[in-house]
């Protein structure tokens, strides 16, 4: 299991923080990146709430079933995304559609992402 | 000639390469391969517009290009804003030419008003001026017009 490092660059990190920072409770993009790294580097033995999946394209996905955190990284360790999945039907008024999904549950969303090519 | 890639949701045309999964559009924050898995580009565009069509959804943390205009950018997709879009967006980022075109569209579309206040006043295209502010709340469009006699009101 590769160790996660950082987003590809600070621009990408900042864009993801702007889009998802509020939902994961991070106030700075550095804090956002650290939270993503923490999920991706957590020991699966010590953290039974975290599940890991490998997509057919090699990307590594992790999901914490209790905190509802989702993250993805390349096999090289480059962080690709980090957010809290939200079902559209559970989203509060005004919540952006772009950050919602149509899966039956947030866990189903994770399972679906693991299967996607 | 502009060889850059255009965002299919908002028309941002500053991508240097074909966006990969998890890349984010700095303008509308579309996350490729995430946001557009369950929702169409049309649905995502409408949601962005209904939230005001602001650069980075109003965040100051992503540098906004000089003279950026949502309406101008949407034209990259061939999308022309509708009168209701203007209500959602406000038109404070339109210059005089764009404003004139928008007002002409309001008229030429056969819509002599952009809405009706609860007191029956028909809002005219001429009421829509630079500086007009429109606020959406609780399912109503609340328009604060720049006319001297205008006041915050609910449409529809």
mmCIF file of C-alpha atoms in Angstrom:
data_model
loop_
_atom_site.group_PDB
_atom_site.id
_atom_site.type_symbol
_atom_site.label_atom_id
_atom_site.label_comp_id
_atom_site.label_asym_id
_atom_site.label_seq_id
_atom_site.Cartn_x
_atom_site.Cartn_y
_atom_site.Cartn_z
ATOM 1 C CA UNK A 1 0.000 0.000 0.000
ATOM 2 C CA UNK A 2 1.639 3.262 -1.106
ATOM 3 C CA UNK A 3 1.705 6.140 1.346
ATOM 4 C CA UNK A 4 -0.309 9.172 0.294
ATOM 5 C CA UNK A 5 1.661 12.333 -0.178
ATOM 6 C CA UNK A 6 -0.051 15.479 -1.434
ATOM 7 C CA UNK A 7 -2.359 16.694 -4.178
ATOM 8 C CA UNK A 8 -0.606 17.066 -7.541
ATOM 9 C CA UNK A 9 -0.113 20.801 -6.898
ATOM 10 C CA UNK A 10 -1.399 23.565 -4.669
ATOM 11 C CA UNK A 11 -3.853 24.800 -7.312
ATOM 12 C CA UNK A 12 -5.574 21.411 -7.422
ATOM 13 C CA UNK A 13 -5.524 21.207 -3.641
ATOM 14 C CA UNK A 14 -7.059 24.672 -3.304
ATOM 15 C CA UNK A 15 -9.808 23.876 -5.811
ATOM 16 C CA UNK A 16 -10.765 20.730 -3.913
ATOM 17 C CA UNK A 17 -10.682 22.603 -0.639
ATOM 18 C CA UNK A 18 -12.986 25.296 -1.994
ATOM 19 C CA UNK A 19 -15.412 22.644 -3.238
ATOM 20 C CA UNK A 20 -15.322 20.275 -0.259
ATOM 21 C CA UNK A 21 -13.694 22.099 2.654
ATOM 22 C CA UNK A 22 -16.937 23.031 4.339
ATOM 23 C CA UNK A 23 -18.367 19.504 4.305
ATOM 24 C CA UNK A 24 -15.230 17.967 5.842
ATOM 25 C CA UNK A 25 -14.793 20.781 8.351
ATOM 26 C CA UNK A 26 -11.451 22.127 7.185
ATOM 27 C CA UNK A 27 -10.714 25.825 7.330
ATOM 28 C CA UNK A 28 -7.523 25.863 5.272
ATOM 29 C CA UNK A 29 -6.415 23.918 2.232
ATOM 30 C CA UNK A 30 -3.418 22.637 4.204
ATOM 31 C CA UNK A 31 -5.760 21.262 6.864
ATOM 32 C CA UNK A 32 -7.953 19.766 4.134
ATOM 33 C CA UNK A 33 -4.972 17.979 2.613
ATOM 34 C CA UNK A 34 -3.874 16.705 6.016
ATOM 35 C CA UNK A 35 -7.326 15.227 6.675
ATOM 36 C CA UNK A 36 -7.222 13.452 3.305
ATOM 37 C CA UNK A 37 -3.745 12.133 4.017
ATOM 38 C CA UNK A 38 -4.847 10.923 7.434
ATOM 39 C CA UNK A 39 -7.682 8.849 5.956
ATOM 40 C CA UNK A 40 -5.528 7.432 3.169
ATOM 41 C CA UNK A 41 -2.622 6.547 5.441
ATOM 42 C CA UNK A 42 -4.619 5.147 8.345
ATOM 43 C CA UNK A 43 -3.850 1.577 9.359
ATOM 44 C CA UNK A 44 -6.722 -0.653 8.256
ATOM 45 C CA UNK A 45 -5.907 -3.017 11.114
ATOM 46 C CA UNK A 46 -6.272 -0.269 13.697
ATOM 47 C CA UNK A 47 -9.222 1.399 11.947
ATOM 48 C CA UNK A 48 -11.949 -1.201 11.320
ATOM 49 C CA UNK A 49 -14.373 1.543 10.250
ATOM 50 C CA UNK A 50 -12.287 2.238 7.156
ATOM 51 C CA UNK A 51 -12.701 0.117 4.036
ATOM 52 C CA UNK A 52 -10.367 0.152 1.050
ATOM 53 C CA UNK A 53 -11.023 -0.661 -2.581
ATOM 54 C CA UNK A 54 -8.845 -0.760 -5.674
ATOM 55 C CA UNK A 55 -10.475 0.394 -8.874
ATOM 56 C CA UNK A 56 -9.755 -1.448 -12.133
ATOM 57 C CA UNK A 57 -7.584 1.510 -13.173
ATOM 58 C CA UNK A 58 -5.449 1.080 -10.049
ATOM 59 C CA UNK A 59 -6.755 4.047 -8.077
ATOM 60 C CA UNK A 60 -7.015 3.418 -4.368
ATOM 61 C CA UNK A 61 -10.264 4.411 -2.657
ATOM 62 C CA UNK A 62 -10.992 4.585 1.050
ATOM 63 C CA UNK A 63 -14.224 5.126 2.920
ATOM 64 C CA UNK A 64 -14.823 5.598 6.627
ATOM 65 C CA UNK A 65 -18.288 4.211 7.332
ATOM 66 C CA UNK A 66 -18.654 6.084 10.609
ATOM 67 C CA UNK A 67 -17.393 9.537 9.673
ATOM 68 C CA UNK A 68 -18.622 9.199 6.046
ATOM 69 C CA UNK A 69 -15.294 10.341 4.600
ATOM 70 C CA UNK A 70 -14.261 9.277 1.099
ATOM 71 C CA UNK A 71 -10.829 9.715 -0.504
ATOM 72 C CA UNK A 72 -9.031 8.597 -3.639
ATOM 73 C CA UNK A 73 -5.400 8.521 -4.637
ATOM 74 C CA UNK A 74 -3.219 7.296 -7.465
ATOM 75 C CA UNK A 75 -1.005 4.247 -6.887
ATOM 76 C CA UNK A 76 1.845 6.756 -6.790
ATOM 77 C CA UNK A 77 0.331 8.236 -3.624
ATOM 78 C CA UNK A 78 -0.881 11.465 -5.210
ATOM 79 C CA UNK A 79 -4.160 12.482 -3.565
ATOM 80 C CA UNK A 80 -6.985 12.914 -6.068
ATOM 81 C CA UNK A 81 -9.998 13.844 -3.972
ATOM 82 C CA UNK A 82 -11.443 13.853 -0.462
ATOM 83 C CA UNK A 83 -15.028 14.583 0.536
ATOM 84 C CA UNK A 84 -18.129 13.405 2.359
ATOM 85 C CA UNK A 85 -20.584 11.752 -0.032
ATOM 86 C CA UNK A 86 -24.131 13.076 0.186
ATOM 87 C CA UNK A 87 -27.248 11.493 -1.258
ATOM 88 C CA UNK A 88 -29.262 14.014 -3.242
ATOM 89 C CA UNK A 89 -32.387 13.165 -1.282
ATOM 90 C CA UNK A 90 -30.574 13.845 2.014
ATOM 91 C CA UNK A 91 -29.054 17.156 0.930
ATOM 92 C CA UNK A 92 -30.299 20.226 2.795
ATOM 93 C CA UNK A 93 -31.848 23.092 0.810
ATOM 94 C CA UNK A 94 -29.222 25.019 -1.094
ATOM 95 C CA UNK A 95 -26.699 22.174 -1.061
ATOM 96 C CA UNK A 96 -24.932 22.105 -4.432
ATOM 97 C CA UNK A 97 -26.080 19.291 -6.705
ATOM 98 C CA UNK A 98 -22.491 18.829 -7.938
ATOM 99 C CA UNK A 99 -21.535 17.415 -4.524
ATOM 100 C CA UNK A 100 -24.378 14.902 -4.318
ATOM 101 C CA UNK A 101 -24.892 11.425 -5.754
ATOM 102 C CA UNK A 102 -27.781 9.176 -6.696
ATOM 103 C CA UNK A 103 -26.649 5.913 -5.105
ATOM 104 C CA UNK A 104 -28.881 4.180 -2.577
ATOM 105 C CA UNK A 105 -26.563 5.009 0.331
ATOM 106 C CA UNK A 106 -23.185 6.605 0.886
ATOM 107 C CA UNK A 107 -21.679 3.161 1.389
ATOM 108 C CA UNK A 108 -23.241 2.025 -1.890
ATOM 109 C CA UNK A 109 -21.613 5.051 -3.474
ATOM 110 C CA UNK A 110 -18.219 3.833 -2.262
ATOM 111 C CA UNK A 111 -18.886 0.299 -3.544
ATOM 112 C CA UNK A 112 -20.016 1.663 -6.888
ATOM 113 C CA UNK A 113 -16.895 3.798 -7.200
ATOM 114 C CA UNK A 114 -14.726 0.739 -6.514
ATOM 115 C CA UNK A 115 -16.318 -1.067 -9.460
ATOM 116 C CA UNK A 116 -16.135 1.819 -11.904
ATOM 117 C CA UNK A 117 -13.463 1.458 -14.610
ATOM 118 C CA UNK B 1 -7.265 30.476 -32.087
ATOM 119 C CA UNK B 2 -8.256 29.074 -28.726
ATOM 120 C CA UNK B 3 -7.377 25.388 -28.451
ATOM 121 C CA UNK B 4 -8.279 25.143 -24.806
ATOM 122 C CA UNK B 5 -10.897 22.762 -23.490
ATOM 123 C CA UNK B 6 -14.267 24.148 -22.443
ATOM 124 C CA UNK B 7 -16.164 23.121 -19.319
ATOM 125 C CA UNK B 8 -19.449 21.540 -20.489
ATOM 126 C CA UNK B 9 -21.327 23.032 -17.542
ATOM 127 C CA UNK B 10 -20.276 26.688 -17.355
ATOM 128 C CA UNK B 11 -18.271 27.339 -20.519
ATOM 129 C CA UNK B 12 -14.950 28.056 -18.775
ATOM 130 C CA UNK B 13 -12.362 27.619 -21.506
ATOM 131 C CA UNK B 14 -9.078 27.760 -19.624
ATOM 132 C CA UNK B 15 -8.203 24.065 -19.383
ATOM 133 C CA UNK B 16 -4.808 23.293 -20.875
ATOM 134 C CA UNK B 17 -5.579 19.592 -21.138
ATOM 135 C CA UNK B 18 -8.581 17.308 -21.268
ATOM 136 C CA UNK B 19 -9.810 17.180 -17.662
ATOM 137 C CA UNK B 20 -9.192 13.866 -15.914
ATOM 138 C CA UNK B 21 -11.393 12.285 -13.271
ATOM 139 C CA UNK B 22 -11.389 14.358 -10.066
ATOM 140 C CA UNK B 23 -10.176 17.497 -11.864
ATOM 141 C CA UNK B 24 -12.255 20.495 -10.815
ATOM 142 C CA UNK B 25 -13.436 23.396 -12.954
ATOM 143 C CA UNK B 26 -12.318 26.544 -11.135
ATOM 144 C CA UNK B 27 -15.378 28.428 -12.335
ATOM 145 C CA UNK B 28 -18.367 26.176 -11.509
ATOM 146 C CA UNK B 29 -16.494 23.576 -9.371
ATOM 147 C CA UNK B 30 -17.702 20.682 -11.530
ATOM 148 C CA UNK B 31 -15.649 17.673 -10.408
ATOM 149 C CA UNK B 32 -15.171 15.613 -13.541
ATOM 150 C CA UNK B 33 -16.141 11.975 -13.136
ATOM 151 C CA UNK B 34 -17.806 12.735 -9.817
ATOM 152 C CA UNK B 35 -20.394 15.507 -10.188
ATOM 153 C CA UNK B 36 -21.414 14.370 -13.668
ATOM 154 C CA UNK B 37 -21.882 10.671 -12.950
ATOM 155 C CA UNK B 38 -25.444 10.937 -11.675
ATOM 156 C CA UNK B 39 -26.392 14.396 -12.981
ATOM 157 C CA UNK B 40 -26.408 15.797 -16.496
ATOM 158 C CA UNK B 41 -24.425 18.844 -17.517
ATOM 159 C CA UNK B 42 -27.724 20.688 -18.043
ATOM 160 C CA UNK B 43 -28.821 19.898 -14.476
ATOM 161 C CA UNK B 44 -25.476 20.984 -13.054
ATOM 162 C CA UNK B 45 -25.495 24.194 -15.122
ATOM 163 C CA UNK B 46 -28.974 25.090 -13.919
ATOM 164 C CA UNK B 47 -27.949 24.464 -10.312
ATOM 165 C CA UNK B 48 -24.884 26.691 -10.735
ATOM 166 C CA UNK B 49 -27.040 29.427 -12.260
ATOM 167 C CA UNK B 50 -29.680 29.112 -9.550
ATOM 168 C CA UNK B 51 -26.922 29.602 -6.986
ATOM 169 C CA UNK B 52 -25.964 32.848 -8.699
ATOM 170 C CA UNK B 53 -23.497 31.633 -11.375
ATOM 171 C CA UNK B 54 -20.626 33.024 -9.326
ATOM 172 C CA UNK B 55 -16.969 32.328 -10.007
ATOM 173 C CA UNK B 56 -15.998 29.372 -7.775
ATOM 174 C CA UNK B 57 -19.440 29.652 -6.160
ATOM 175 C CA UNK B 58 -18.395 32.928 -4.584
ATOM 176 C CA UNK B 59 -15.107 31.769 -3.070
ATOM 177 C CA UNK B 60 -12.238 34.232 -3.092
ATOM 178 C CA UNK B 61 -9.695 31.425 -2.780
ATOM 179 C CA UNK B 62 -9.525 30.682 -6.494
ATOM 180 C CA UNK B 63 -8.262 33.708 -8.466
ATOM 181 C CA UNK B 64 -10.972 35.092 -10.736
ATOM 182 C CA UNK B 65 -9.901 36.213 -14.223
ATOM 183 C CA UNK B 66 -10.064 39.937 -14.859
ATOM 184 C CA UNK B 67 -13.324 41.096 -16.433
ATOM 185 C CA UNK B 68 -14.865 37.671 -15.888
ATOM 186 C CA UNK B 69 -18.535 37.419 -16.817
ATOM 187 C CA UNK B 70 -20.747 34.385 -16.320
ATOM 188 C CA UNK B 71 -23.015 35.405 -19.191
ATOM 189 C CA UNK B 72 -20.105 35.839 -21.587
ATOM 190 C CA UNK B 73 -18.593 32.537 -20.506
ATOM 191 C CA UNK B 74 -21.872 30.672 -21.005
ATOM 192 C CA UNK B 75 -21.892 31.892 -24.589
ATOM 193 C CA UNK B 76 -18.879 29.591 -25.159
ATOM 194 C CA UNK B 77 -21.424 26.773 -24.950
ATOM 195 C CA UNK B 78 -23.943 28.578 -27.114
ATOM 196 C CA UNK B 79 -26.069 28.990 -23.999
ATOM 197 C CA UNK B 80 -27.948 32.264 -23.782
ATOM 198 C CA UNK B 81 -29.191 33.370 -20.430
ATOM 199 C CA UNK B 82 -32.938 33.536 -19.988
ATOM 200 C CA UNK B 83 -34.853 36.198 -18.076
ATOM 201 C CA UNK B 84 -35.218 33.824 -15.144
ATOM 202 C CA UNK B 85 -31.467 33.175 -15.251
ATOM 203 C CA UNK B 86 -30.959 36.906 -14.872
ATOM 204 C CA UNK B 87 -33.110 36.875 -11.779
ATOM 205 C CA UNK B 88 -30.984 34.159 -10.248
ATOM 206 C CA UNK B 89 -27.703 35.636 -11.351
ATOM 207 C CA UNK B 90 -28.244 39.294 -10.801
ATOM 208 C CA UNK B 91 -26.712 41.236 -13.644
ATOM 209 C CA UNK B 92 -24.184 43.311 -11.832
ATOM 210 C CA UNK B 93 -21.363 41.751 -13.815
ATOM 211 C CA UNK B 94 -22.855 42.763 -17.175
ATOM 212 C CA UNK B 95 -21.373 45.724 -18.982
ATOM 213 C CA UNK B 96 -23.585 48.217 -20.772
ATOM 214 C CA UNK B 97 -23.585 46.306 -24.067
ATOM 215 C CA UNK B 98 -24.454 43.010 -22.442
ATOM 216 C CA UNK B 99 -27.145 44.716 -20.418
ATOM 217 C CA UNK B 100 -28.697 46.179 -23.555
ATOM 218 C CA UNK B 101 -28.673 42.776 -25.209
ATOM 219 C CA UNK B 102 -30.223 41.181 -22.147
ATOM 220 C CA UNK B 103 -32.949 43.788 -22.034
ATOM 221 C CA UNK B 104 -33.589 43.364 -25.743
ATOM 222 C CA UNK B 105 -33.954 39.659 -25.238
ATOM 223 C CA UNK B 106 -36.444 40.256 -22.463
ATOM 224 C CA UNK B 107 -38.499 42.346 -24.843
ATOM 225 C CA UNK B 108 -37.993 40.380 -28.036
ATOM 226 C CA UNK B 109 -38.907 37.169 -26.280
ATOM 227 C CA UNK B 110 -42.343 38.677 -25.896
ATOM 228 C CA UNK B 111 -41.909 38.996 -22.178
ATOM 229 C CA UNK B 112 -42.646 42.578 -21.333
ATOM 230 C CA UNK B 113 -41.904 41.929 -17.721
ATOM 231 C CA UNK B 114 -39.528 39.719 -15.822
ATOM 232 C CA UNK B 115 -41.961 39.051 -13.049
ATOM 233 C CA UNK B 116 -44.806 40.345 -11.013
ATOM 234 C CA UNK B 117 -44.657 41.567 -7.483
ATOM 235 C CA UNK B 118 -47.253 40.452 -5.046
ATOM 236 C CA UNK B 119 -48.747 43.918 -5.159
ATOM 237 C CA UNK B 120 -49.368 43.449 -8.895
ATOM 238 C CA UNK B 121 -46.565 45.677 -10.145
ATOM 239 C CA UNK B 122 -45.177 44.300 -13.413
ATOM 240 C CA UNK B 123 -41.401 44.433 -13.336
ATOM 241 C CA UNK B 124 -40.228 45.896 -16.637
ATOM 242 C CA UNK B 125 -36.986 45.181 -18.462
ATOM 243 C CA UNK B 126 -36.052 48.786 -17.804
ATOM 244 C CA UNK B 127 -36.167 48.032 -14.090
ATOM 245 C CA UNK B 128 -33.271 45.670 -14.602
ATOM 246 C CA UNK B 129 -30.244 47.890 -14.462
ATOM 247 C CA UNK B 130 -26.639 47.581 -13.527
ATOM 248 C CA UNK B 131 -26.672 47.357 -9.764
ATOM 249 C CA UNK B 132 -29.953 45.463 -9.551
ATOM 250 C CA UNK B 133 -29.771 42.810 -6.904
ATOM 251 C CA UNK B 134 -31.918 39.720 -6.835
ATOM 252 C CA UNK B 135 -32.102 37.458 -3.848
ATOM 253 C CA UNK B 136 -33.594 33.974 -3.825
ATOM 254 C CA UNK B 137 -35.116 32.714 -0.606
ATOM 255 C CA UNK B 138 -37.753 30.277 0.578
ATOM 256 C CA UNK B 139 -38.862 29.390 -2.894
ATOM 257 C CA UNK B 140 -39.555 33.001 -3.826
ATOM 258 C CA UNK B 141 -37.530 35.360 -5.901
ATOM 259 C CA UNK B 142 -37.070 38.487 -3.883
ATOM 260 C CA UNK B 143 -36.048 41.361 -6.067
ATOM 261 C CA UNK B 144 -34.490 44.517 -4.731
ATOM 262 C CA UNK B 145 -34.650 46.893 -7.650
ATOM 263 C CA UNK B 146 -32.707 50.042 -8.173
ATOM 264 C CA UNK B 147 -35.744 52.160 -9.029
ATOM 265 C CA UNK B 148 -36.415 54.823 -6.401
ATOM 266 C CA UNK B 149 -39.858 53.447 -5.625
ATOM 267 C CA UNK B 150 -38.791 49.830 -5.637
ATOM 268 C CA UNK B 151 -38.434 47.757 -2.562
ATOM 269 C CA UNK B 152 -37.715 44.212 -1.642
ATOM 270 C CA UNK B 153 -40.552 42.116 -2.978
ATOM 271 C CA UNK B 154 -41.556 38.560 -3.730
ATOM 272 C CA UNK B 155 -42.255 37.319 -7.227
ATOM 273 C CA UNK B 156 -44.456 34.536 -8.434
#
